[in-house]
PDB file of C-alpha atoms in Angstrom:
ATOM      1  CA  MET D  19     -19.555 -10.990  46.672  1.00  0.00           C
ATOM      2  CA  ALA D  20     -16.635 -12.792  45.070  1.00  0.00           C
ATOM      3  CA  ARG D  21     -19.022 -14.994  43.080  1.00  0.00           C
ATOM      4  CA  SER D  22     -20.942 -11.943  41.896  1.00  0.00           C
ATOM      5  CA  LEU D  23     -17.720 -10.240  40.765  1.00  0.00           C
ATOM      6  CA  ALA D  24     -16.546 -13.404  38.975  1.00  0.00           C
ATOM      7  CA  SER D  25     -19.947 -13.784  37.298  1.00  0.00           C
ATOM      8  CA  ARG D  26     -19.838 -10.153  36.167  1.00  0.00           C
ATOM      9  CA  ARG D  27     -16.359 -10.591  34.709  1.00  0.00           C
ATOM     10  CA  SER D  28     -17.469 -13.747  32.928  1.00  0.00           C
ATOM     11  CA  THR D  29     -20.444 -11.891  31.438  1.00  0.00           C
ATOM     12  CA  HIS D  30     -18.225  -9.040  30.240  1.00  0.00           C
ATOM     13  CA  ARG D  31     -15.779 -11.520  28.730  1.00  0.00           C
ATOM     14  CA  LEU D  32     -18.560 -13.318  26.875  1.00  0.00           C
ATOM     15  CA  ALA D  33     -19.930 -10.017  25.583  1.00  0.00           C
ATOM     16  CA  ALA D  34     -16.472  -8.987  24.388  1.00  0.00           C
ATOM     17  CA  ASP D  35     -15.960 -12.360  22.688  1.00  0.00           C
ATOM     18  CA  ALA D  36     -19.345 -12.076  20.983  1.00  0.00           C
ATOM     19  CA  GLY D  37     -18.493  -8.591  19.750  1.00  0.00           C
ATOM     20  CA  LEU D  38     -15.162  -9.780  18.376  1.00  0.00           C
ATOM     21  CA  LEU D  39     -16.882 -12.671  16.605  1.00  0.00           C
ATOM     22  CA  VAL D  40     -19.315 -10.257  14.942  1.00  0.00           C
ATOM     23  CA  VAL D  41     -16.436  -8.049  13.773  1.00  0.00           C
ATOM     24  CA  ALA D  42     -14.506 -11.104  12.538  1.00  0.00           C
ATOM     25  CA  ALA D  43     -17.567 -12.318  10.624  1.00  0.00           C
ATOM     26  CA  ALA D  44     -17.895  -8.899   8.972  1.00  0.00           C
ATOM     27  CA  PHE D  45     -14.350  -9.297   7.617  1.00  0.00           C
ATOM     28  CA  VAL D  46     -14.482 -13.016   6.829  1.00  0.00           C
ATOM     29  CA  LEU D  47     -17.816 -13.202   4.998  1.00  0.00           C
ATOM     30  CA  PRO D  48     -16.716 -11.061   2.010  1.00  0.00           C
ATOM     31  CA  LEU D  49     -13.586 -13.208   1.654  1.00  0.00           C
ATOM     32  CA  VAL D  50     -15.672 -16.379   1.798  1.00  0.00           C
ATOM     33  CA  TRP D  51     -17.978 -14.955  -0.867  1.00  0.00           C
ATOM     34  CA  VAL D  52     -15.022 -14.167  -3.147  1.00  0.00           C
ATOM     35  CA  VAL D  53     -13.590 -17.678  -2.842  1.00  0.00           C
ATOM     36  CA  LEU D  54     -16.917 -19.495  -3.302  1.00  0.00           C
ATOM     37  CA  SER D  55     -18.123 -17.237  -6.117  1.00  0.00           C
ATOM     38  CA  SER D  56     -14.887 -17.693  -8.053  1.00  0.00           C
ATOM     39  CA  LEU D  57     -15.695 -21.420  -8.242  1.00  0.00           C
ATOM     40  CA  ASP D  58     -19.363 -20.946  -9.172  1.00  0.00           C
ATOM     41  CA  THR D  59     -20.485 -20.086 -12.715  1.00  0.00           C
ATOM     42  CA  GLY D  60     -23.898 -19.017 -11.401  1.00  0.00           C
ATOM     43  CA  ALA D  61     -22.594 -16.801  -8.625  1.00  0.00           C
ATOM     44  CA  ASP D  62     -24.631 -13.904  -7.270  1.00  0.00           C
ATOM     45  CA  LEU D  63     -24.527 -11.713  -4.193  1.00  0.00           C
ATOM     46  CA  ARG D  64     -25.449 -14.580  -1.872  1.00  0.00           C
ATOM     47  CA  VAL D  65     -22.848 -16.487   0.119  1.00  0.00           C
ATOM     48  CA  ARG D  66     -23.543 -20.093  -0.795  1.00  0.00           C
ATOM     49  CA  VAL D  67     -21.700 -23.284  -1.564  1.00  0.00           C
ATOM     50  CA  PRO D  68     -21.679 -23.918  -5.339  1.00  0.00           C
ATOM     51  CA  ASP D  69     -23.579 -26.912  -6.654  1.00  0.00           C
ATOM     52  CA  GLY D  70     -20.447 -27.915  -8.515  1.00  0.00           C
ATOM     53  CA  LEU D  71     -16.921 -26.546  -8.251  1.00  0.00           C
ATOM     54  CA  THR D  72     -15.473 -25.294 -11.533  1.00  0.00           C
ATOM     55  CA  LEU D  73     -12.532 -23.259 -12.768  1.00  0.00           C
ATOM     56  CA  ASP D  74     -14.436 -21.800 -15.702  1.00  0.00           C
ATOM     57  CA  ASN D  75     -14.346 -18.304 -14.173  1.00  0.00           C
ATOM     58  CA  PHE D  76     -10.559 -18.412 -13.983  1.00  0.00           C
ATOM     59  CA  ASP D  77     -10.350 -19.719 -17.541  1.00  0.00           C
ATOM     60  CA  ALA D  78     -12.483 -16.787 -18.676  1.00  0.00           C
ATOM     61  CA  VAL D  79     -10.393 -14.074 -16.990  1.00  0.00           C
ATOM     62  CA  LEU D  80      -6.880 -15.477 -17.416  1.00  0.00           C
ATOM     63  CA  THR D  81      -6.293 -13.864 -20.793  1.00  0.00           C
ATOM     64  CA  PRO D  82      -3.789 -11.185 -21.855  1.00  0.00           C
ATOM     65  CA  GLU D  83      -6.487  -8.562 -22.445  1.00  0.00           C
ATOM     66  CA  ILE D  84      -8.400  -9.090 -19.197  1.00  0.00           C
ATOM     67  CA  THR D  85      -5.733 -10.004 -16.647  1.00  0.00           C
ATOM     68  CA  PHE D  86      -2.105 -10.332 -17.736  1.00  0.00           C
ATOM     69  CA  THR D  87      -1.625  -6.948 -19.427  1.00  0.00           C
ATOM     70  CA  PRO D  88      -3.432  -4.956 -16.690  1.00  0.00           C
ATOM     71  CA  LEU D  89      -1.480  -6.821 -13.996  1.00  0.00           C
ATOM     72  CA  LEU D  90       1.795  -6.079 -15.762  1.00  0.00           C
ATOM     73  CA  ASN D  91       0.809  -2.411 -15.980  1.00  0.00           C
ATOM     74  CA  SER D  92      -0.018  -2.424 -12.272  1.00  0.00           C
ATOM     75  CA  LEU D  93       3.328  -3.981 -11.402  1.00  0.00           C
ATOM     76  CA  LEU D  94       5.180  -1.389 -13.472  1.00  0.00           C
ATOM     77  CA  LEU D  95       3.249   1.532 -12.019  1.00  0.00           C
ATOM     78  CA  CYS D  96       3.209   0.410  -8.388  1.00  0.00           C
ATOM     79  CA  GLY D  97       6.700  -1.093  -8.430  1.00  0.00           C
ATOM     80  CA  GLY D  98       8.221   2.024  -9.961  1.00  0.00           C
ATOM     81  CA  GLY D  99       6.232   4.324  -7.693  1.00  0.00           C
ATOM     82  CA  THR D 100       7.164   2.331  -4.587  1.00  0.00           C
ATOM     83  CA  ALA D 101      10.881   2.301  -5.443  1.00  0.00           C
ATOM     84  CA  LEU D 102      10.844   6.049  -6.090  1.00  0.00           C
ATOM     85  CA  THR D 103       8.923   6.662  -2.866  1.00  0.00           C
ATOM     86  CA  VAL D 104      11.290   4.616  -0.691  1.00  0.00           C
ATOM     87  CA  VAL D 105      14.424   6.259  -2.147  1.00  0.00           C
ATOM     88  CA  CYS D 106      13.079   9.807  -1.847  1.00  0.00           C
ATOM     89  CA  ALA D 107      11.655   9.164   1.630  1.00  0.00           C
ATOM     90  CA  ALA D 108      15.015   7.866   2.879  1.00  0.00           C
ATOM     91  CA  LEU D 109      16.880  10.858   1.453  1.00  0.00           C
ATOM     92  CA  ALA D 110      14.360  13.294   2.942  1.00  0.00           C
ATOM     93  CA  ALA D 111      14.085  11.589   6.343  1.00  0.00           C
ATOM     94  CA  TYR D 112      17.848  11.361   6.913  1.00  0.00           C
ATOM     95  CA  PRO D 113      18.542  15.097   7.460  1.00  0.00           C
ATOM     96  CA  LEU D 114      15.287  15.430   9.429  1.00  0.00           C
ATOM     97  CA  SER D 115      16.429  12.649  11.759  1.00  0.00           C
ATOM     98  CA  ARG D 116      20.135  13.481  12.050  1.00  0.00           C
ATOM     99  CA  PHE D 117      20.341  17.280  11.934  1.00  0.00           C
ATOM    100  CA  ARG D 118      18.565  19.695  14.257  1.00  0.00           C
ATOM    101  CA  SER D 119      17.046  22.780  12.654  1.00  0.00           C
ATOM    102  CA  ARG D 120      14.254  25.192  13.489  1.00  0.00           C
ATOM    103  CA  PHE D 121      12.715  24.326  10.105  1.00  0.00           C
ATOM    104  CA  ASN D 122      12.361  20.588  10.871  1.00  0.00           C
ATOM    105  CA  ARG D 123       9.083  20.840  12.750  1.00  0.00           C
ATOM    106  CA  PRO D 124       7.384  23.267  10.313  1.00  0.00           C
ATOM    107  CA  PHE D 125       8.475  21.057   7.428  1.00  0.00           C
ATOM    108  CA  LEU D 126       7.114  17.915   9.094  1.00  0.00           C
ATOM    109  CA  LEU D 127       3.828  19.662   9.903  1.00  0.00           C
ATOM    110  CA  THR D 128       3.582  20.857   6.307  1.00  0.00           C
ATOM    111  CA  ILE D 129       3.998  17.398   4.830  1.00  0.00           C
ATOM    112  CA  LEU D 130       1.594  16.029   7.449  1.00  0.00           C
ATOM    113  CA  PHE D 131      -0.972  18.552   6.210  1.00  0.00           C
ATOM    114  CA  ALA D 132      -0.295  17.343   2.670  1.00  0.00           C
ATOM    115  CA  THR D 133      -1.432  13.822   3.653  1.00  0.00           C
ATOM    116  CA  SER D 134      -4.859  15.171   4.645  1.00  0.00           C
ATOM    117  CA  LEU D 135      -5.589  16.732   1.253  1.00  0.00           C
ATOM    118  CA  PRO D 136      -8.245  14.727  -0.642  1.00  0.00           C
ATOM    119  CA  ILE D 137      -6.939  13.394  -3.918  1.00  0.00           C
ATOM    120  CA  THR D 138     -10.003  14.683  -5.768  1.00  0.00           C
ATOM    121  CA  ALA D 139      -9.191  18.259  -4.703  1.00  0.00           C
ATOM    122  CA  ILE D 140      -5.817  18.314  -6.428  1.00  0.00           C
ATOM    123  CA  MET D 141      -6.514  16.210  -9.524  1.00  0.00           C
ATOM    124  CA  VAL D 142      -7.823  19.123 -11.620  1.00  0.00           C
ATOM    125  CA  PRO D 143      -4.626  21.243 -11.313  1.00  0.00           C
ATOM    126  CA  VAL D 144      -2.493  18.097 -11.591  1.00  0.00           C
ATOM    127  CA  TYR D 145      -4.288  17.098 -14.793  1.00  0.00           C
ATOM    128  CA  ALA D 146      -3.795  20.582 -16.256  1.00  0.00           C
ATOM    129  CA  LEU D 147      -0.111  20.528 -15.273  1.00  0.00           C
ATOM    130  CA  PHE D 148       0.431  17.092 -16.811  1.00  0.00           C
ATOM    131  CA  VAL D 149      -1.152  18.269 -20.057  1.00  0.00           C
ATOM    132  CA  ARG D 150       1.206  21.263 -20.181  1.00  0.00           C
ATOM    133  CA  VAL D 151       4.360  19.194 -19.550  1.00  0.00           C
ATOM    134  CA  ASN D 152       3.289  16.303 -21.820  1.00  0.00           C
ATOM    135  CA  LEU D 153       3.043  13.732 -19.005  1.00  0.00           C
ATOM    136  CA  ILE D 154      -0.622  12.913 -19.512  1.00  0.00           C
ATOM    137  CA  ASP D 155      -1.270   9.339 -20.693  1.00  0.00           C
ATOM    138  CA  THR D 156       2.277   8.267 -19.823  1.00  0.00           C
ATOM    139  CA  MET D 157       3.405   5.557 -17.416  1.00  0.00           C
ATOM    140  CA  GLN D 158       6.265   7.674 -16.065  1.00  0.00           C
ATOM    141  CA  GLY D 159       3.950  10.579 -15.298  1.00  0.00           C
ATOM    142  CA  THR D 160       1.596   8.331 -13.347  1.00  0.00           C
ATOM    143  CA  ILE D 161       4.556   6.830 -11.480  1.00  0.00           C
ATOM    144  CA  PHE D 162       5.735  10.317 -10.504  1.00  0.00           C
ATOM    145  CA  PHE D 163       2.305  11.244  -9.172  1.00  0.00           C
ATOM    146  CA  PHE D 164       1.954   7.922  -7.315  1.00  0.00           C
ATOM    147  CA  ALA D 165       5.289   8.580  -5.586  1.00  0.00           C
ATOM    148  CA  ALA D 166       4.423  12.204  -4.822  1.00  0.00           C
ATOM    149  CA  SER D 167       1.073  11.238  -3.276  1.00  0.00           C
ATOM    150  CA  GLN D 168       2.634   8.630  -0.952  1.00  0.00           C
ATOM    151  CA  LEU D 169       5.813  10.525  -0.124  1.00  0.00           C
ATOM    152  CA  PRO D 170       4.550  12.707   2.786  1.00  0.00           C
ATOM    153  CA  PHE D 171       3.440   9.806   4.968  1.00  0.00           C
ATOM    154  CA  ALA D 172       6.421   7.718   3.859  1.00  0.00           C
ATOM    155  CA  ILE D 173       8.776  10.453   5.114  1.00  0.00           C
ATOM    156  CA  TRP D 174       7.064  10.437   8.504  1.00  0.00           C
ATOM    157  CA  LEU D 175       7.341   6.652   8.789  1.00  0.00           C
ATOM    158  CA  MET D 176      10.939   6.576   7.593  1.00  0.00           C
ATOM    159  CA  LYS D 177      12.022   9.317  10.006  1.00  0.00           C
ATOM    160  CA  ASN D 178      10.463   7.566  13.007  1.00  0.00           C
ATOM    161  CA  PHE D 179      12.306   4.338  12.195  1.00  0.00           C
ATOM    162  CA  MET D 180      15.522   6.209  11.441  1.00  0.00           C
ATOM    163  CA  ASP D 181      15.427   7.865  14.876  1.00  0.00           C
ATOM    164  CA  GLY D 182      15.878   4.402  16.404  1.00  0.00           C
ATOM    165  CA  VAL D 183      19.309   3.886  14.814  1.00  0.00           C
ATOM    166  CA  PRO D 184      22.051   5.198  17.164  1.00  0.00           C
ATOM    167  CA  LYS D 185      23.985   8.100  15.705  1.00  0.00           C
ATOM    168  CA  GLU D 186      27.184   6.780  17.316  1.00  0.00           C
ATOM    169  CA  LEU D 187      27.397   4.098  14.645  1.00  0.00           C
ATOM    170  CA  GLU D 188      27.508   6.738  11.934  1.00  0.00           C
ATOM    171  CA  GLU D 189      30.042   8.823  13.817  1.00  0.00           C
ATOM    172  CA  ALA D 190      32.369   5.822  13.868  1.00  0.00           C
ATOM    173  CA  ALA D 191      31.933   5.496  10.100  1.00  0.00           C
ATOM    174  CA  TRP D 192      32.592   9.214   9.613  1.00  0.00           C
ATOM    175  CA  THR D 193      35.802   8.822  11.582  1.00  0.00           C
ATOM    176  CA  ASP D 194      36.875   6.187   9.052  1.00  0.00           C
ATOM    177  CA  GLY D 195      36.222   8.603   6.205  1.00  0.00           C
ATOM    178  CA  ALA D 196      32.688   7.647   5.150  1.00  0.00           C
ATOM    179  CA  SER D 197      30.407  10.346   3.776  1.00  0.00           C
ATOM    180  CA  SER D 198      26.856  10.976   4.972  1.00  0.00           C
ATOM    181  CA  LEU D 199      25.433   9.211   1.920  1.00  0.00           C
ATOM    182  CA  GLN D 200      27.678   6.190   2.498  1.00  0.00           C
ATOM    183  CA  SER D 201      26.678   5.973   6.161  1.00  0.00           C
ATOM    184  CA  LEU D 202      23.014   6.185   5.172  1.00  0.00           C
ATOM    185  CA  VAL D 203      23.287   3.420   2.574  1.00  0.00           C
ATOM    186  CA  ARG D 204      25.699   1.091   4.400  1.00  0.00           C
ATOM    187  CA  ILE D 205      24.742   1.583   8.057  1.00  0.00           C
ATOM    188  CA  VAL D 206      21.382   3.258   8.647  1.00  0.00           C
ATOM    189  CA  LEU D 207      19.212   1.596   6.009  1.00  0.00           C
ATOM    190  CA  PRO D 208      20.447  -1.982   6.677  1.00  0.00           C
ATOM    191  CA  LEU D 209      19.815  -1.530  10.406  1.00  0.00           C
ATOM    192  CA  MET D 210      16.297  -0.167   9.873  1.00  0.00           C
ATOM    193  CA  GLY D 211      15.244  -3.013   7.601  1.00  0.00           C
ATOM    194  CA  PRO D 212      11.806  -3.368   9.284  1.00  0.00           C
ATOM    195  CA  GLY D 213      11.154   0.318   8.679  1.00  0.00           C
ATOM    196  CA  VAL D 214      12.046   0.091   5.007  1.00  0.00           C
ATOM    197  CA  ALA D 215       9.815  -2.985   4.733  1.00  0.00           C
ATOM    198  CA  VAL D 216       6.876  -1.169   6.342  1.00  0.00           C
ATOM    199  CA  VAL D 217       7.228   1.833   4.024  1.00  0.00           C
ATOM    200  CA  THR D 218       7.540  -0.483   1.016  1.00  0.00           C
ATOM    201  CA  VAL D 219       4.446  -2.524   1.832  1.00  0.00           C
ATOM    202  CA  PHE D 220       2.366   0.505   2.807  1.00  0.00           C
ATOM    203  CA  SER D 221       3.272   2.434  -0.349  1.00  0.00           C
ATOM    204  CA  PHE D 222       2.768  -0.537  -2.670  1.00  0.00           C
ATOM    205  CA  VAL D 223      -0.612  -1.466  -1.197  1.00  0.00           C
ATOM    206  CA  MET D 224      -1.905   2.112  -1.370  1.00  0.00           C
ATOM    207  CA  MET D 225      -0.837   2.395  -5.007  1.00  0.00           C
ATOM    208  CA  TRP D 226      -2.078  -1.072  -5.935  1.00  0.00           C
ATOM    209  CA  GLY D 227      -5.650  -0.318  -4.935  1.00  0.00           C
ATOM    210  CA  ASN D 228      -5.758   3.206  -6.358  1.00  0.00           C
ATOM    211  CA  PHE D 229      -8.443   3.543  -9.020  1.00  0.00           C
ATOM    212  CA  PHE D 230      -8.892   7.299  -9.409  1.00  0.00           C
ATOM    213  CA  VAL D 231      -5.333   8.390 -10.268  1.00  0.00           C
ATOM    214  CA  PRO D 232      -4.645   6.047 -13.226  1.00  0.00           C
ATOM    215  CA  PHE D 233      -8.234   6.460 -14.395  1.00  0.00           C
ATOM    216  CA  MET D 234      -7.644  10.221 -14.694  1.00  0.00           C
ATOM    217  CA  LEU D 235      -4.040  10.314 -15.913  1.00  0.00           C
ATOM    218  CA  LEU D 236      -4.030   7.368 -18.346  1.00  0.00           C
ATOM    219  CA  LEU D 237      -6.147   7.458 -21.495  1.00  0.00           C
ATOM    220  CA  THR D 238      -4.917   4.498 -23.558  1.00  0.00           C
ATOM    221  CA  PRO D 239      -6.735   1.233 -22.682  1.00  0.00           C
ATOM    222  CA  ASP D 240      -3.552  -0.818 -23.141  1.00  0.00           C
ATOM    223  CA  GLN D 241      -1.888   1.150 -20.317  1.00  0.00           C
ATOM    224  CA  MET D 242      -4.681   0.754 -17.778  1.00  0.00           C
ATOM    225  CA  PRO D 243      -3.736  -1.125 -14.565  1.00  0.00           C
ATOM    226  CA  ALA D 244      -5.816  -3.873 -12.998  1.00  0.00           C
ATOM    227  CA  SER D 245      -7.376  -1.469 -10.485  1.00  0.00           C
ATOM    228  CA  VAL D 246      -9.099   0.266 -13.433  1.00  0.00           C
ATOM    229  CA  SER D 247      -9.751  -2.733 -15.676  1.00  0.00           C
ATOM    230  CA  ILE D 248     -11.713  -4.440 -12.894  1.00  0.00           C
ATOM    231  CA  ASN D 249     -14.466  -1.942 -13.695  1.00  0.00           C
ATOM    232  CA  ASP D 250     -15.058  -3.806 -16.973  1.00  0.00           C
ATOM    233  CA  PHE D 251     -16.830  -6.603 -15.079  1.00  0.00           C
ATOM    234  CA  PHE D 252     -19.651  -4.207 -14.229  1.00  0.00           C
ATOM    235  CA  GLY D 253     -21.821  -4.172 -17.317  1.00  0.00           C
ATOM    236  CA  ASN D 254     -24.718  -1.971 -18.396  1.00  0.00           C
ATOM    237  CA  ARG D 255     -28.110  -1.975 -16.660  1.00  0.00           C
ATOM    238  CA  GLY D 256     -26.712  -3.436 -13.457  1.00  0.00           C
ATOM    239  CA  MET D 257     -25.455  -6.662 -15.025  1.00  0.00           C
ATOM    240  CA  VAL D 258     -22.374  -7.962 -13.227  1.00  0.00           C
ATOM    241  CA  ALA D 259     -20.347 -11.109 -13.937  1.00  0.00           C
ATOM    242  CA  TYR D 260     -19.959 -12.001 -10.272  1.00  0.00           C
ATOM    243  CA  GLY D 261     -18.094 -15.250 -10.817  1.00  0.00           C
ATOM    244  CA  GLN D 262     -15.506 -13.703 -13.125  1.00  0.00           C
ATOM    245  CA  LEU D 263     -15.268 -10.652 -10.868  1.00  0.00           C
ATOM    246  CA  ALA D 264     -14.464 -12.890  -7.887  1.00  0.00           C
ATOM    247  CA  ALA D 265     -11.898 -14.877  -9.873  1.00  0.00           C
ATOM    248  CA  PHE D 266     -10.229 -11.691 -11.063  1.00  0.00           C
ATOM    249  CA  SER D 267     -10.219 -10.340  -7.496  1.00  0.00           C
ATOM    250  CA  ILE D 268      -8.300 -13.377  -6.273  1.00  0.00           C
ATOM    251  CA  VAL D 269      -5.713 -13.046  -9.042  1.00  0.00           C
ATOM    252  CA  TYR D 270      -5.550  -9.293  -8.451  1.00  0.00           C
ATOM    253  CA  SER D 271      -4.830  -9.792  -4.727  1.00  0.00           C
ATOM    254  CA  THR D 272      -2.053 -12.319  -5.259  1.00  0.00           C
ATOM    255  CA  PRO D 273       0.888  -9.886  -5.825  1.00  0.00           C
ATOM    256  CA  VAL D 274       0.126  -7.992  -2.602  1.00  0.00           C
ATOM    257  CA  ILE D 275      -0.071 -11.218  -0.605  1.00  0.00           C
ATOM    258  CA  LEU D 276       3.188 -12.472  -2.117  1.00  0.00           C
ATOM    259  CA  LEU D 277       4.913  -9.162  -1.316  1.00  0.00           C
ATOM    260  CA  TYR D 278       3.858  -9.380   2.310  1.00  0.00           C
ATOM    261  CA  VAL D 279       4.941 -13.014   2.597  1.00  0.00           C
ATOM    262  CA  LEU D 280       8.350 -12.239   1.083  1.00  0.00           C
ATOM    263  CA  ILE D 281       9.170  -9.514   3.582  1.00  0.00           C
ATOM    264  CA  ALA D 282       7.136 -10.738   6.565  1.00  0.00           C
ATOM    265  CA  ARG D 283      10.315 -11.768   8.359  1.00  0.00           C
ATOM    266  CA  ARG D 284      11.678  -8.234   8.051  1.00  0.00           C
ATOM    267  CA  LEU D 285       8.421  -6.828   9.382  1.00  0.00           C
ATOM    268  CA  GLY D 286       8.580  -9.071  12.427  1.00  0.00           C
ATOM    269  CA  GLY D 287      12.237  -8.362  13.165  1.00  0.00           C
ATOM    270  CA  GLY D 288      13.702  -5.715  15.400  1.00  0.00           C
ATOM    271  CA  PHE D 289      16.712  -3.516  15.072  1.00  0.00           C
ATOM    272  CA  ALA D 290      18.805  -5.794  17.295  1.00  0.00           C
ATOM    273  CA  LEU D 291      21.156  -2.993  18.291  1.00  0.00           C
ATOM    274  CA  GLY D 292      21.482  -3.934  21.944  1.00  0.00           C
ATOM    275  CA  GLY D 293      25.203  -4.674  21.770  1.00  0.00           C
ATOM    276  CA  ALA D 294      26.128  -2.283  19.000  1.00  0.00           C
ATOM    277  CA  VAL D 295      26.857   0.692  21.230  1.00  0.00           C
ATOM    278  CA  LYS D 296      28.598   0.711  24.592  1.00  0.00           C
ATOM    279  CA  GLY D 297      27.707   3.000  27.444  1.00  0.00           C
TER     280      GLY D 297
END
């Protein structure tokens, strides 16, 4: 009986391991294709080792028109949108976390509903509004919309992290004459560093990979971000420069990877407030 139970557990474990390997392969194979194809001038949709490794694909895409200008536009759009999102989310989450009101829950449910709205459903009125207020084909207008689209979920995340900071620390600061804004900036936000890091990474990544919004709101080719310019590698009649597309994809992914590496320590840290409050 014991042997049968052990054999059954071993079978289940092997089946689970096999399933995990299949899922891992589904994620790894596209990454392997990108890396190998970027080093192969004759790349296609097959995953294969190139006959000869070359950097010609990178030489072809590393030009101001193809890569550097679109990447700079992406950094301006996503960096500005992320900064605006984090600041507004902190200011909105603070009263929701610290002050009790009968309007808190309806407000949170309303912004949660806003996160479920498909972006395609609101782009027509947004486009018409931007035309009326002269924000169409402007970087600042696109930044505003990026921030507005990410703000609802960012407020939810920020509030949940802010709830973990003891209010007693702020009360001590208020006793010393600090205002609510000063306690938010000097006490709450530094203590919820992991939360700010999560909101920053989440917002930046969602903006970085957004194709539809800048494609609709920006008209001038020189202002297009990399998420839109990557479409140029898909030619007419199904012709695709797979090698250059893979090389561009690697360069395009680099800023997001660097951002995560820079703040990975904050993401892995805790609040460390165990000895901050007595009793």
